Structure formats: structure tokens, C-alpha cells
Amino acid sequence: MKNLVEKAKEKHILSADEIVSLLSDNSINNSLFKAADEVRENFVGNDIHLRALIEFTNICRCNCLYCGLRAENKNVERYRLSKDEVLDIAQNAVNSRYKTIVLQGGEDLFFSAEYLGEIIKCIKAFDVAVTLSIGERSYDEYKLLKECGAERFLLRIETTDKDLYSKMHPNMSFENRKQCLYNLKQLGYETGTGCLVGLPGQTLESLADDILFFKELDADMIGIGPFIPHPQTPLKQCDSNNFWLSLKVMAITRLLLPDINIPATTAMETLYENGRTIALQSGANVVMPNVTDSIHKKLYEIYPNKASVDYSQLQNVLRSIGRRISKEKGFRCKR
Ligand code: SAM
Ligand code: SF4
């Protein structure tokens, strides 16, 4: 099994069967995490890129079974930030030395591409990179948002198992999800995708297919999130012990896509003590601190007890593991 880790480390290629073998054997975990950490250091270095996350709306037209913000969850107090509120938060983040602003929200069509475009143009005046995470829109809407200055887009495929995708996403189409990702790539966005790990009915085979899909898309960023059950969703009874499996999916992703940006996700820190630090030592090179004000942060509950961290806390943690915060915008340097 150690040979497989070595092969992935040297050649950055594995078959689906080989990925499944790695995922099912926990005796290799330490060598897998160490290899991913070495590949991360060789290809993207020791700098950590910080992305300031602004959760600008918790209103969503979708009903993803796992998400606390799903439209059918009537217990959520819904909000939309105004343009001025978003710009104030962005300005504060820029003052705190963040080089990327991420605008994330539910699929809320109140924010038309034109209106979002105006907000993006104002944020671009702060000389930072802009990432969007707003779900599925048409090719023309993505095009307009790109023309207004957005450089990156995060849209997880969530799972490449078509049947599971349909079960998890009522009234959504797997084909459209994929098409959106290819549209984003074609438009020249740095394209981020990723998957949830631990969904009910998900197999190791489908996780292997997820990783191979990231490679096929030539994704620029990959976010791997352990699924955390939310008590007001149909998946409230599910298990939430998915930390180590999601760490393994992340580490294998680093071996196969050595030069991309990979966040240590908030869900990892939420599920496991020091999960963020462990992820940064197993292949991750990005952190996305939430800079939304505390009132709205509480209302953006995709899962309970979301971990949070600020710039100076992170600086201390990173120093303790021999890493430092990048002063650059942190685009992918393709190698
Ligand atoms: N609405 C946009 C979308 O779905 O792409 C962006 C916001 S959505 C809250 C961002 C991500 O949250 C999703 O891609 C999903 O993987 C993740 N998420 C939602 N519910 C979750 C849960 N219960 N556990 C872990 N991650 C979750
Ligand atoms: Fe809406 Fe995104 Fe949550 Fe799905 S994951 S319900 S699209 S906010």
C-alpha cells in the first residue's frame, strides 16, 4: 500500500481502484498525510492564503437535504445584507490585510447578476481578488459577473454519484451542476469545486470518482467538507464522524492535483479539535475565516456550532507550525 502512496506522490496519477484501496486502509494514514504535506510544500510552498468569507444572504431557493439553510427549513430567521453592509465588512477585511473577499450565500435571486456586479466592482476598487460562491446561474450571468471583476468561483459538485446527487438535491440536475462548472472554466474563472464526505449511502467508490472528477475538470481549488448533520434537516439522524475520511480524501486530492489551492475547511475544525491545523499539515494551504458580523454569522447556520477564527489567532497557530500568511492574492500557479 505504501507503494501506492509513493506512486501518487511521484506521478500524481491513481486509478479509481487504487484510490479505493487507499481510502479503505487506515494503516497507511500517516504516510498518506506526510506525502500530501511534502507535495504541498514542494508545489505551493509554506505560505497560507487567507480568504475572507462574507455570508451576504441566508435566503435560498434550494432544498439540499443536508443544509440548514434549505428553503423548507422554516425555523431560520432569514436575512440579506445591503450593498453598504457588504462593502463595510469587505473594507474591514481589507484593513485587516485580507487579499481575497469571498461572497457566499444561498441561491437568492434577489441578488441579480447586475446588482451583484455593482457590489463586485466596488470591492475590486480595494485591490483584492473576488471569489463568488452563490450556486447555479446561467452562462450569461456568470459571464457578466466575470466582466464585473470576479476572478474565482466555488461550486462544489457535492457528489459525483448521480443517484445520490438526485436524492440529496430535490429538483436539481446533476447534469446542470456539471455544466455550470464547465461554463465557469470556459469563462476563465479560477474554478473551485469539492465534495461532502459522509453523506448517507455514499461509497468509497463514489469518493474515488469525485477525486477523479476534480482531475478531469482540472479544478483550481478543491474544498472537501465532512458532512455535519443539522437538527432541522431530514438528515438530522445521520452520523457525523467523518473527519478522518474527509482528511484522506483531501490528502489524495493534493497528491493528484499537486499545484492547486486546498482549504482546511471550517467543517473539519468544527468536527475535530485542531482539525484545521491537522488539515494544514496534510495537504491544505488555504484558510477561509468568516468575517461576517456576529449577528448574521449566527443566522447562517448550514450546520451547528460552526468553528470560527480571526486573523491574529491564525497568525499564532500558523507560526507554531512553521507557516506564515501570504501577502499575495494567492492565485493558482500552474505547474
Ligand atoms: N449556496 C451555495 C452552494 O450551495 O454552492 C453556496 C453556499 S453553501 C452553504 C456552501 C457549501 O456548504 C455547500 O457546497 C455544501 O457542501 C456545504 N454544506 C451545506 N450543508 C452542510 C452540512 N450540513 N455539512 C457540511 N457542509 C455543508
Ligand atoms: Fe442552498 Fe447552498 Fe444550502 Fe443547498 S447548500 S440549501 S444551495 S445554501
PDB file of C-alpha atoms and ligand atoms in Angstrom, residues 60 62-64 66-67 69-70 105-107, ligand 2:
ATOM      1  CA  CYS A  60     -32.096  30.008  -0.594  1.00  0.00           C
ATOM      2  CA  CYS A  62     -32.906  25.111  -2.959  1.00  0.00           C
ATOM      3  CA  ASN A  63     -33.657  22.235  -0.657  1.00  0.00           C
ATOM      4  CA  CYS A  64     -30.374  20.344  -0.331  1.00  0.00           C
ATOM      5  CA  TYR A  66     -28.099  18.262   4.330  1.00  0.00           C
ATOM      6  CA  CYS A  67     -28.168  22.058   4.653  1.00  0.00           C
ATOM      7  CA  LEU A  69     -30.442  26.949   5.087  1.00  0.00           C
ATOM      8  CA  ARG A  70     -32.685  24.801   2.833  1.00  0.00           C
ATOM      9  CA  GLY A 105     -24.808  32.932   0.009  1.00  0.00           C
ATOM     10  CA  GLY A 106     -27.843  30.805  -0.608  1.00  0.00           C
ATOM     11  CA  GLU A 107     -29.277  30.744  -4.119  1.00  0.00           C
TER      12      GLU A 107
HETATM   13 FE1  SF4 B   2     -28.903  26.461  -0.541  1.00  0.00          FE
HETATM   14 FE2  SF4 B   2     -26.260  26.060  -0.838  1.00  0.00          FE
HETATM   15 FE3  SF4 B   2     -27.583  25.223   1.371  1.00  0.00          FE
HETATM   16 FE4  SF4 B   2     -28.029  23.998  -0.939  1.00  0.00          FE
HETATM   17  S1  SF4 B   2     -26.071  24.068   0.182  1.00  0.00           S
HETATM   18  S2  SF4 B   2     -29.604  24.653   0.531  1.00  0.00           S
HETATM   19  S3  SF4 B   2     -27.859  25.681  -2.381  1.00  0.00           S
HETATM   20  S4  SF4 B   2     -27.261  27.322   0.742  1.00  0.00           S
END
